[in-house]
Amino acid sequence: MQDNTSENASENQFQNLGFQSEENQNTESGQESSTFSNSSNQQLDFIYQSVSRIKSEVHKIIIGQDKMIDLLLVSLFADGHVLLEGVPGVAKTVTAKLLARTLSIDFSRIQFTPDMMPTDILGTTIYNLQEAEFNFTPGPVFSQVVLIDEINRAPAKTQAALFEVMEERQVTVDGTTYKMKLPFFVIATQNPIEQEGTYRLPEAQLDRFLFRIQLDYPSLKEEKEILRRFKNQLRNDISIVNPVLKGEDILACRKIVEEVHIKDELLDYIAEITYQTRNHGSLYLGASPRASLAIMRASKAMAVLRGRMFVTPEDIQEVAYPVLGHRIMITPEREMEGLTGEDLVKEMIQKLDVPR
């Protein structure tokens, strides 16, 4: 059994890595300062300029995919996680790595495989013979931007290891709880076409992603531009992408999002959209209250990206499908008829009166 002396030594060693156990972590918001001023207009201007610079940096390599980049930034400012879904070669992983490079915070990448164990993600406690004590060695999830590539290739036991850290921003190992260093942002990718060697993500885990972003092929014009831009390059050089935002600036952006005004009528509108998913004949699984909260948070972040401190119905409609798409299930009969989740969400929104 681990004694108190070794436990304290291990904890001190762990804190040197930038993470703290639950008992000793101070409130980060009181320790960090950002470049924000007190004026709402100046705050919005700072966010707008930062978003423009991030997009400019990402577009040094990525052509198109503007909607995906917008939703990634919305999720970042709304303190949510993102699941990127698309066939191989549509820049899922590259975009996640480029976004991480624009943020001056820690980054790690985890390649999921069928033989991966929970300790490969969270870390493990190892007995040190020389020091005669147990030391906790943190896994790759102890970062701030975590890219999980091919998330559906790991078995259920490994997927379950992500539940606590995605929802509560903490990891509990051998009875000790370690808080993650904030901001903490998970970007996962998966290929919806290939089924061999993959596992369906548990519904409880899907519900922890703010957005599922489905990526399409580029247009013909974008494809031609891609070929022309990289005709003299054998490999992408992501080192040309420069940092834009610091960690404390991201936390300050999230504080601004919390202050965005949303009318009670719009809250009722969100509730009605979610309620419709639970009473629709073409669905056998509707969205939970967590989905309603996710739409509210995402619409507030979308308003900030659009330069406003108030939410409009258009903000809600824009984020409704990325929030609801992975939380609802169509009946097999309607799915065989070609009905999609996006079609259903659009149909439900069209039937509701839009508050003004």
mmCIF file of C-alpha atoms in Angstrom:
data_model
loop_
_atom_site.group_PDB
_atom_site.id
_atom_site.type_symbol
_atom_site.label_atom_id
_atom_site.label_comp_id
_atom_site.label_asym_id
_atom_site.label_seq_id
_atom_site.Cartn_x
_atom_site.Cartn_y
_atom_site.Cartn_z
ATOM 1 C CA MET A 1 0.000 0.000 0.000
ATOM 2 C CA GLN A 2 1.200 3.509 -0.754
ATOM 3 C CA ASP A 3 2.087 5.527 2.366
ATOM 4 C CA ASN A 4 1.444 9.245 2.871
ATOM 5 C CA THR A 5 5.069 10.242 2.271
ATOM 6 C CA SER A 6 5.290 8.545 -1.098
ATOM 7 C CA GLU A 7 1.847 9.830 -2.066
ATOM 8 C CA ASN A 8 2.859 13.443 -1.343
ATOM 9 C CA ALA A 9 6.106 13.025 -3.249
ATOM 10 C CA SER A 10 4.298 11.581 -6.210
ATOM 11 C CA GLU A 11 1.744 14.378 -6.112
ATOM 12 C CA ASN A 12 4.437 17.068 -5.971
ATOM 13 C CA GLN A 13 6.203 15.461 -8.903
ATOM 14 C CA PHE A 14 2.947 15.422 -10.841
ATOM 15 C CA GLN A 15 2.199 19.070 -10.088
ATOM 16 C CA ASN A 16 5.517 20.003 -11.697
ATOM 17 C CA LEU A 17 4.038 18.804 -14.982
ATOM 18 C CA GLY A 18 1.376 21.500 -14.783
ATOM 19 C CA PHE A 19 -1.474 19.422 -13.325
ATOM 20 C CA GLN A 20 -2.761 19.320 -9.776
ATOM 21 C CA SER A 21 -4.698 16.867 -7.700
ATOM 22 C CA GLU A 22 -8.229 17.832 -6.681
ATOM 23 C CA GLU A 23 -7.187 18.606 -3.119
ATOM 24 C CA ASN A 24 -4.473 21.093 -4.074
ATOM 25 C CA GLN A 25 -5.706 22.789 -7.230
ATOM 26 C CA ASN A 26 -6.391 26.517 -6.979
ATOM 27 C CA THR A 27 -9.013 28.251 -9.036
ATOM 28 C CA GLU A 28 -7.313 29.048 -12.313
ATOM 29 C CA SER A 29 -9.488 31.984 -13.218
ATOM 30 C CA GLY A 30 -8.153 33.901 -10.219
ATOM 31 C CA GLN A 31 -4.524 33.289 -11.182
ATOM 32 C CA GLU A 32 -4.520 34.027 -14.881
ATOM 33 C CA SER A 33 -4.804 37.288 -16.713
ATOM 34 C CA SER A 34 -5.652 37.880 -20.340
ATOM 35 C CA THR A 35 -5.291 40.661 -22.867
ATOM 36 C CA PHE A 36 -8.993 41.525 -22.634
ATOM 37 C CA SER A 37 -10.200 44.909 -21.488
ATOM 38 C CA ASN A 38 -13.483 45.616 -19.736
ATOM 39 C CA SER A 39 -15.309 47.090 -22.733
ATOM 40 C CA SER A 40 -17.714 44.667 -24.449
ATOM 41 C CA ASN A 41 -16.987 46.236 -27.833
ATOM 42 C CA GLN A 42 -13.259 45.860 -27.334
ATOM 43 C CA GLN A 43 -13.738 42.289 -26.140
ATOM 44 C CA LEU A 44 -15.793 41.400 -29.206
ATOM 45 C CA ASP A 45 -13.267 43.140 -31.439
ATOM 46 C CA PHE A 46 -10.443 41.144 -29.863
ATOM 47 C CA ILE A 47 -12.341 37.876 -30.437
ATOM 48 C CA TYR A 48 -13.184 38.863 -34.015
ATOM 49 C CA GLN A 49 -9.574 39.747 -34.807
ATOM 50 C CA SER A 50 -8.319 36.558 -33.161
ATOM 51 C CA VAL A 51 -10.771 34.385 -35.075
ATOM 52 C CA SER A 52 -9.776 36.077 -38.336
ATOM 53 C CA ARG A 53 -6.095 35.462 -37.599
ATOM 54 C CA ILE A 54 -6.728 31.802 -36.680
ATOM 55 C CA LYS A 55 -8.623 31.250 -39.928
ATOM 56 C CA SER A 56 -5.873 32.980 -41.874
ATOM 57 C CA GLU A 57 -3.229 30.737 -40.305
ATOM 58 C CA VAL A 58 -5.235 27.541 -40.894
ATOM 59 C CA HIS A 59 -5.961 28.531 -44.492
ATOM 60 C CA LYS A 60 -2.236 28.653 -45.185
ATOM 61 C CA ILE A 61 -2.634 24.910 -45.701
ATOM 62 C CA ILE A 62 -6.360 24.089 -45.620
ATOM 63 C CA ILE A 63 -8.477 25.202 -48.574
ATOM 64 C CA GLY A 64 -12.204 25.513 -47.944
ATOM 65 C CA GLN A 65 -13.829 23.723 -44.950
ATOM 66 C CA ASP A 66 -14.916 27.108 -43.544
ATOM 67 C CA LYS A 67 -17.951 25.665 -41.795
ATOM 68 C CA MET A 68 -15.820 23.075 -40.011
ATOM 69 C CA ILE A 69 -13.355 25.710 -38.813
ATOM 70 C CA ASP A 70 -16.188 27.936 -37.547
ATOM 71 C CA LEU A 71 -17.751 25.056 -35.608
ATOM 72 C CA LEU A 72 -14.372 24.063 -34.147
ATOM 73 C CA LEU A 73 -13.914 27.595 -32.833
ATOM 74 C CA VAL A 74 -17.476 27.702 -31.509
ATOM 75 C CA SER A 75 -16.831 24.476 -29.631
ATOM 76 C CA LEU A 76 -13.536 25.798 -28.267
ATOM 77 C CA PHE A 77 -15.184 28.969 -26.933
ATOM 78 C CA ALA A 78 -18.229 27.048 -25.646
ATOM 79 C CA ASP A 79 -16.020 24.633 -23.656
ATOM 80 C CA GLY A 80 -17.123 21.615 -25.671
ATOM 81 C CA HIS A 81 -15.530 18.729 -27.564
ATOM 82 C CA VAL A 82 -15.780 17.902 -31.264
ATOM 83 C CA LEU A 83 -16.148 14.687 -33.258
ATOM 84 C CA LEU A 84 -14.977 15.086 -36.863
ATOM 85 C CA GLU A 85 -16.517 12.499 -39.164
ATOM 86 C CA GLY A 86 -15.550 11.984 -42.777
ATOM 87 C CA VAL A 87 -13.858 9.701 -45.263
ATOM 88 C CA PRO A 88 -10.039 9.565 -45.327
ATOM 89 C CA GLY A 89 -8.303 12.473 -47.011
ATOM 90 C CA VAL A 90 -10.672 15.356 -46.245
ATOM 91 C CA ALA A 91 -8.210 17.020 -43.791
ATOM 92 C CA LYS A 92 -9.768 15.981 -40.471
ATOM 93 C CA THR A 93 -6.479 15.293 -38.680
ATOM 94 C CA VAL A 94 -4.529 18.054 -40.412
ATOM 95 C CA THR A 95 -7.114 20.693 -39.486
ATOM 96 C CA ALA A 96 -7.083 19.596 -35.839
ATOM 97 C CA LYS A 97 -3.283 19.810 -35.744
ATOM 98 C CA LEU A 98 -3.307 23.218 -37.425
ATOM 99 C CA LEU A 99 -5.891 24.580 -34.995
ATOM 100 C CA ALA A 100 -3.770 23.328 -32.098
ATOM 101 C CA ARG A 101 -0.743 25.159 -33.529
ATOM 102 C CA THR A 102 -2.669 28.448 -33.492
ATOM 103 C CA LEU A 103 -3.151 28.045 -29.721
ATOM 104 C CA SER A 104 -0.245 28.529 -27.319
ATOM 105 C CA ILE A 105 -1.238 25.559 -25.167
ATOM 106 C CA ASP A 106 -0.136 21.935 -24.793
ATOM 107 C CA PHE A 107 -1.048 19.476 -27.534
ATOM 108 C CA SER A 108 -1.020 15.685 -27.710
ATOM 109 C CA ARG A 109 -2.170 13.149 -30.270
ATOM 110 C CA ILE A 110 -3.457 9.655 -29.480
ATOM 111 C CA GLN A 111 -3.809 7.087 -32.252
ATOM 112 C CA PHE A 112 -6.530 4.671 -31.152
ATOM 113 C CA THR A 113 -6.038 0.966 -31.953
ATOM 114 C CA PRO A 114 -8.013 -2.194 -31.051
ATOM 115 C CA ASP A 115 -5.370 -3.313 -28.534
ATOM 116 C CA MET A 116 -5.238 -0.008 -26.652
ATOM 117 C CA MET A 117 -5.859 -0.149 -22.897
ATOM 118 C CA PRO A 118 -7.203 2.587 -20.556
ATOM 119 C CA THR A 119 -3.768 2.992 -18.941
ATOM 120 C CA ASP A 120 -2.336 3.858 -22.364
ATOM 121 C CA ILE A 121 -4.517 6.971 -22.252
ATOM 122 C CA LEU A 122 -4.785 7.941 -18.590
ATOM 123 C CA GLY A 123 -1.394 6.843 -17.303
ATOM 124 C CA THR A 124 -0.412 4.425 -14.568
ATOM 125 C CA THR A 125 1.110 4.240 -11.091
ATOM 126 C CA ILE A 126 4.545 2.599 -11.124
ATOM 127 C CA TYR A 127 6.609 1.488 -8.136
ATOM 128 C CA ASN A 128 10.067 3.081 -8.166
ATOM 129 C CA LEU A 129 12.547 0.599 -6.704
ATOM 130 C CA GLN A 130 15.319 3.173 -6.242
ATOM 131 C CA GLU A 131 13.126 5.621 -4.343
ATOM 132 C CA ALA A 132 10.906 2.916 -2.763
ATOM 133 C CA GLU A 133 7.723 4.803 -3.621
ATOM 134 C CA PHE A 134 4.863 4.841 -6.113
ATOM 135 C CA ASN A 135 4.990 7.486 -8.848
ATOM 136 C CA PHE A 136 2.139 8.346 -11.179
ATOM 137 C CA THR A 137 3.149 8.612 -14.813
ATOM 138 C CA PRO A 138 0.543 10.660 -16.708
ATOM 139 C CA GLY A 139 -0.748 9.452 -20.062
ATOM 140 C CA PRO A 140 -1.193 11.501 -23.241
ATOM 141 C CA VAL A 141 -4.681 12.685 -22.222
ATOM 142 C CA PHE A 142 -2.940 15.032 -19.779
ATOM 143 C CA SER A 143 -2.689 17.876 -22.230
ATOM 144 C CA GLN A 144 -4.907 20.783 -23.237
ATOM 145 C CA VAL A 145 -5.726 20.071 -26.870
ATOM 146 C CA VAL A 146 -6.050 16.306 -27.286
ATOM 147 C CA LEU A 147 -6.419 14.892 -30.798
ATOM 148 C CA ILE A 148 -7.826 11.350 -30.777
ATOM 149 C CA ASP A 149 -7.359 9.860 -34.229
ATOM 150 C CA GLU A 150 -9.707 7.065 -35.361
ATOM 151 C CA ILE A 151 -11.540 7.087 -32.037
ATOM 152 C CA ASN A 152 -13.852 4.255 -33.075
ATOM 153 C CA ARG A 153 -10.967 1.764 -33.339
ATOM 154 C CA ALA A 154 -10.617 1.277 -29.563
ATOM 155 C CA PRO A 155 -12.833 -1.167 -27.595
ATOM 156 C CA ALA A 156 -15.530 -0.123 -25.108
ATOM 157 C CA LYS A 157 -13.251 -0.459 -22.066
ATOM 158 C CA THR A 158 -10.851 2.096 -23.510
ATOM 159 C CA GLN A 159 -13.669 4.397 -24.620
ATOM 160 C CA ALA A 160 -15.019 4.364 -21.050
ATOM 161 C CA ALA A 161 -11.709 5.760 -19.821
ATOM 162 C CA LEU A 162 -12.602 9.019 -21.593
ATOM 163 C CA PHE A 163 -15.974 9.502 -19.897
ATOM 164 C CA GLU A 164 -14.731 11.232 -16.748
ATOM 165 C CA VAL A 165 -12.100 13.432 -18.363
ATOM 166 C CA MET A 166 -14.413 14.626 -21.148
ATOM 167 C CA GLU A 167 -17.272 15.522 -18.824
ATOM 168 C CA GLU A 168 -15.549 16.572 -15.595
ATOM 169 C CA ARG A 169 -12.079 17.616 -16.823
ATOM 170 C CA GLN A 170 -10.420 15.316 -14.321
ATOM 171 C CA VAL A 171 -8.888 11.849 -14.079
ATOM 172 C CA THR A 172 -9.104 9.516 -11.076
ATOM 173 C CA VAL A 173 -6.315 6.946 -10.759
ATOM 174 C CA ASP A 174 -5.808 4.720 -7.710
ATOM 175 C CA GLY A 175 -8.144 6.868 -5.625
ATOM 176 C CA THR A 176 -6.427 10.172 -6.437
ATOM 177 C CA THR A 177 -8.214 12.720 -8.604
ATOM 178 C CA TYR A 178 -6.149 14.944 -10.893
ATOM 179 C CA LYS A 179 -7.685 18.063 -12.428
ATOM 180 C CA MET A 180 -6.831 18.838 -16.025
ATOM 181 C CA LYS A 181 -5.057 22.045 -16.887
ATOM 182 C CA LEU A 182 -7.573 24.404 -18.505
ATOM 183 C CA PRO A 183 -8.548 25.016 -21.239
ATOM 184 C CA PHE A 184 -9.116 21.350 -22.104
ATOM 185 C CA PHE A 185 -10.376 20.497 -25.591
ATOM 186 C CA VAL A 186 -10.825 17.081 -27.234
ATOM 187 C CA ILE A 187 -10.962 16.721 -31.020
ATOM 188 C CA ALA A 188 -11.728 13.179 -32.191
ATOM 189 C CA THR A 189 -11.865 11.835 -35.737
ATOM 190 C CA GLN A 190 -13.559 8.804 -37.232
ATOM 191 C CA ASN A 191 -14.267 7.289 -40.626
ATOM 192 C CA PRO A 192 -17.980 6.437 -40.925
ATOM 193 C CA ILE A 193 -17.511 4.202 -43.976
ATOM 194 C CA GLU A 194 -14.954 1.627 -42.858
ATOM 195 C CA GLN A 195 -16.387 -0.912 -40.391
ATOM 196 C CA GLU A 196 -13.675 -3.580 -40.117
ATOM 197 C CA GLY A 197 -11.728 -3.316 -36.863
ATOM 198 C CA THR A 198 -13.971 -0.566 -35.494
ATOM 199 C CA TYR A 199 -16.374 -0.270 -32.564
ATOM 200 C CA ARG A 200 -19.525 1.777 -32.329
ATOM 201 C CA LEU A 201 -19.101 4.652 -29.877
ATOM 202 C CA PRO A 202 -21.335 4.326 -26.788
ATOM 203 C CA GLU A 203 -24.262 6.725 -26.715
ATOM 204 C CA ALA A 204 -23.023 8.094 -23.382
ATOM 205 C CA GLN A 205 -19.746 9.039 -25.030
ATOM 206 C CA LEU A 206 -21.346 10.554 -28.122
ATOM 207 C CA ASP A 207 -23.443 12.707 -25.806
ATOM 208 C CA ARG A 208 -20.247 14.198 -24.391
ATOM 209 C CA PHE A 209 -19.314 15.729 -27.742
ATOM 210 C CA LEU A 210 -20.793 19.172 -28.237
ATOM 211 C CA PHE A 211 -20.684 18.779 -32.018
ATOM 212 C CA ARG A 212 -20.393 16.050 -34.593
ATOM 213 C CA ILE A 213 -19.089 17.758 -37.717
ATOM 214 C CA GLN A 214 -19.572 15.829 -40.936
ATOM 215 C CA LEU A 215 -17.033 16.710 -43.625
ATOM 216 C CA ASP A 216 -17.801 16.565 -47.326
ATOM 217 C CA TYR A 217 -15.506 16.374 -50.315
ATOM 218 C CA PRO A 218 -14.169 19.723 -51.567
ATOM 219 C CA SER A 219 -15.836 21.372 -54.527
ATOM 220 C CA LEU A 220 -14.259 21.132 -57.974
ATOM 221 C CA LYS A 221 -12.972 24.700 -57.653
ATOM 222 C CA GLU A 222 -11.390 23.940 -54.266
ATOM 223 C CA GLU A 223 -9.848 20.710 -55.608
ATOM 224 C CA LYS A 224 -8.173 22.629 -58.423
ATOM 225 C CA GLU A 225 -6.876 25.211 -55.951
ATOM 226 C CA ILE A 226 -5.465 22.451 -53.729
ATOM 227 C CA LEU A 227 -3.513 20.984 -56.654
ATOM 228 C CA ARG A 228 -2.156 24.359 -57.729
ATOM 229 C CA ARG A 229 -1.099 25.371 -54.215
ATOM 230 C CA PHE A 230 0.806 22.162 -53.514
ATOM 231 C CA LYS A 231 2.102 21.287 -56.974
ATOM 232 C CA ASN A 232 5.709 21.943 -55.865
ATOM 233 C CA GLN A 233 5.443 20.423 -52.383
ATOM 234 C CA LEU A 234 5.765 16.756 -51.464
ATOM 235 C CA ARG A 235 4.509 17.252 -47.910
ATOM 236 C CA ASN A 236 2.593 19.888 -45.929
ATOM 237 C CA ASP A 237 4.789 22.042 -43.702
ATOM 238 C CA ILE A 238 2.592 22.898 -40.716
ATOM 239 C CA SER A 239 5.439 24.831 -39.088
ATOM 240 C CA ILE A 240 4.392 27.871 -41.143
ATOM 241 C CA VAL A 241 1.285 28.177 -38.920
ATOM 242 C CA ASN A 242 1.841 30.588 -36.016
ATOM 243 C CA PRO A 243 0.231 30.800 -32.552
ATOM 244 C CA VAL A 244 -2.563 33.329 -32.103
ATOM 245 C CA LEU A 245 -4.275 32.782 -28.735
ATOM 246 C CA LYS A 246 -2.858 32.030 -25.305
ATOM 247 C CA GLY A 247 -4.566 29.730 -22.838
ATOM 248 C CA GLU A 248 -5.724 32.579 -20.635
ATOM 249 C CA ASP A 249 -7.242 34.332 -23.653
ATOM 250 C CA ILE A 250 -9.303 31.235 -24.449
ATOM 251 C CA LEU A 251 -10.579 31.129 -20.861
ATOM 252 C CA ALA A 252 -11.431 34.837 -21.110
ATOM 253 C CA CYS A 253 -13.328 34.180 -24.356
ATOM 254 C CA ARG A 254 -15.356 31.540 -22.529
ATOM 255 C CA LYS A 255 -16.206 34.075 -19.829
ATOM 256 C CA ILE A 256 -17.472 36.442 -22.510
ATOM 257 C CA VAL A 257 -19.604 33.666 -24.015
ATOM 258 C CA GLU A 258 -21.209 33.112 -20.601
ATOM 259 C CA GLU A 259 -22.253 36.776 -20.542
ATOM 260 C CA VAL A 260 -23.978 36.700 -23.947
ATOM 261 C CA HIS A 261 -27.660 37.583 -23.577
ATOM 262 C CA ILE A 262 -30.307 35.094 -24.658
ATOM 263 C CA LYS A 263 -34.003 35.938 -24.323
ATOM 264 C CA ASP A 264 -36.437 33.649 -22.534
ATOM 265 C CA GLU A 265 -38.343 33.234 -25.799
ATOM 266 C CA LEU A 266 -35.227 31.769 -27.383
ATOM 267 C CA LEU A 267 -34.722 29.426 -24.444
ATOM 268 C CA ASP A 268 -38.283 28.208 -25.030
ATOM 269 C CA TYR A 269 -37.429 27.812 -28.727
ATOM 270 C CA ILE A 270 -34.443 25.594 -27.869
ATOM 271 C CA ALA A 271 -36.551 23.506 -25.493
ATOM 272 C CA GLU A 272 -39.217 23.020 -28.155
ATOM 273 C CA ILE A 273 -36.655 21.870 -30.723
ATOM 274 C CA THR A 274 -35.254 19.294 -28.318
ATOM 275 C CA TYR A 275 -38.713 18.223 -27.184
ATOM 276 C CA GLN A 276 -39.718 17.577 -30.790
ATOM 277 C CA THR A 277 -36.978 14.934 -31.099
ATOM 278 C CA ARG A 278 -38.593 12.931 -28.280
ATOM 279 C CA ASN A 279 -42.012 12.899 -29.886
ATOM 280 C CA HIS A 280 -41.273 12.262 -33.533
ATOM 281 C CA GLY A 281 -42.541 9.108 -35.226
ATOM 282 C CA SER A 282 -39.346 8.705 -37.256
ATOM 283 C CA LEU A 283 -37.078 8.676 -34.198
ATOM 284 C CA TYR A 284 -36.666 6.000 -31.580
ATOM 285 C CA LEU A 285 -34.066 7.967 -29.580
ATOM 286 C CA GLY A 286 -34.490 11.669 -28.915
ATOM 287 C CA ALA A 287 -32.117 14.233 -27.439
ATOM 288 C CA SER A 288 -31.542 14.650 -23.713
ATOM 289 C CA PRO A 289 -31.547 17.875 -21.656
ATOM 290 C CA ARG A 290 -27.786 17.946 -22.181
ATOM 291 C CA ALA A 291 -28.562 18.616 -25.846
ATOM 292 C CA SER A 292 -30.677 21.647 -24.925
ATOM 293 C CA LEU A 293 -27.836 23.027 -22.825
ATOM 294 C CA ALA A 294 -25.407 22.317 -25.663
ATOM 295 C CA ILE A 295 -27.534 24.249 -28.170
ATOM 296 C CA MET A 296 -27.723 27.183 -25.760
ATOM 297 C CA ARG A 297 -23.957 27.241 -25.151
ATOM 298 C CA ALA A 298 -23.130 26.794 -28.823
ATOM 299 C CA SER A 299 -25.554 29.493 -29.976
ATOM 300 C CA LYS A 300 -24.023 31.958 -27.512
ATOM 301 C CA ALA A 301 -20.536 31.165 -28.808
ATOM 302 C CA MET A 302 -21.775 31.489 -32.391
ATOM 303 C CA ALA A 303 -23.172 34.931 -31.562
ATOM 304 C CA VAL A 304 -19.747 36.010 -30.263
ATOM 305 C CA LEU A 305 -18.076 34.753 -33.439
ATOM 306 C CA ARG A 306 -20.575 36.843 -35.399
ATOM 307 C CA GLY A 307 -19.694 39.930 -33.344
ATOM 308 C CA ARG A 308 -22.776 40.096 -31.121
ATOM 309 C CA MET A 309 -23.478 39.894 -27.392
ATOM 310 C CA PHE A 310 -26.989 38.545 -27.971
ATOM 311 C CA VAL A 311 -28.354 35.342 -29.524
ATOM 312 C CA THR A 312 -30.641 35.299 -32.558
ATOM 313 C CA PRO A 313 -32.850 32.441 -33.836
ATOM 314 C CA GLU A 314 -30.425 32.058 -36.738
ATOM 315 C CA ASP A 315 -27.599 31.222 -34.290
ATOM 316 C CA ILE A 316 -29.744 28.465 -32.788
ATOM 317 C CA GLN A 317 -30.710 27.080 -36.193
ATOM 318 C CA GLU A 318 -27.085 27.077 -37.344
ATOM 319 C CA VAL A 319 -25.860 24.932 -34.447
ATOM 320 C CA ALA A 320 -28.961 22.737 -34.050
ATOM 321 C CA TYR A 321 -27.956 19.936 -36.382
ATOM 322 C CA PRO A 322 -24.243 19.622 -35.349
ATOM 323 C CA VAL A 323 -25.513 19.367 -31.750
ATOM 324 C CA LEU A 324 -28.440 17.010 -32.380
ATOM 325 C CA GLY A 325 -27.186 14.908 -35.291
ATOM 326 C CA HIS A 326 -25.264 12.383 -33.174
ATOM 327 C CA ARG A 327 -27.769 12.389 -30.316
ATOM 328 C CA ILE A 328 -30.848 11.217 -32.232
ATOM 329 C CA MET A 329 -31.522 7.839 -33.858
ATOM 330 C CA ILE A 330 -33.782 7.321 -36.849
ATOM 331 C CA THR A 331 -35.979 4.242 -36.987
ATOM 332 C CA PRO A 332 -34.570 1.568 -39.338
ATOM 333 C CA GLU A 333 -37.617 1.838 -41.621
ATOM 334 C CA ARG A 334 -37.197 5.567 -42.237
ATOM 335 C CA GLU A 335 -33.415 5.211 -42.531
ATOM 336 C CA MET A 336 -33.886 2.643 -45.305
ATOM 337 C CA GLU A 337 -36.060 5.189 -47.080
ATOM 338 C CA GLY A 338 -33.075 7.542 -47.198
ATOM 339 C CA LEU A 339 -34.142 9.896 -44.406
ATOM 340 C CA THR A 340 -31.229 11.568 -42.602
ATOM 341 C CA GLY A 341 -30.931 13.213 -39.218
ATOM 342 C CA GLU A 342 -30.259 16.570 -40.869
ATOM 343 C CA ASP A 343 -33.494 16.277 -42.849
ATOM 344 C CA LEU A 344 -35.445 15.587 -39.663
ATOM 345 C CA VAL A 345 -33.908 18.464 -37.708
ATOM 346 C CA LYS A 346 -34.631 20.882 -40.566
ATOM 347 C CA GLU A 347 -38.192 19.592 -40.778
ATOM 348 C CA MET A 348 -38.771 20.053 -37.049
ATOM 349 C CA ILE A 349 -37.315 23.570 -37.077
ATOM 350 C CA GLN A 350 -39.492 24.579 -40.033
ATOM 351 C CA LYS A 351 -42.639 23.513 -38.175
ATOM 352 C CA LEU A 352 -41.878 25.718 -35.162
ATOM 353 C CA ASP A 353 -42.721 29.404 -34.967
ATOM 354 C CA VAL A 354 -39.562 31.475 -34.922
ATOM 355 C CA PRO A 355 -39.487 33.942 -31.982
ATOM 356 C CA ARG A 356 -38.654 37.533 -32.837
#
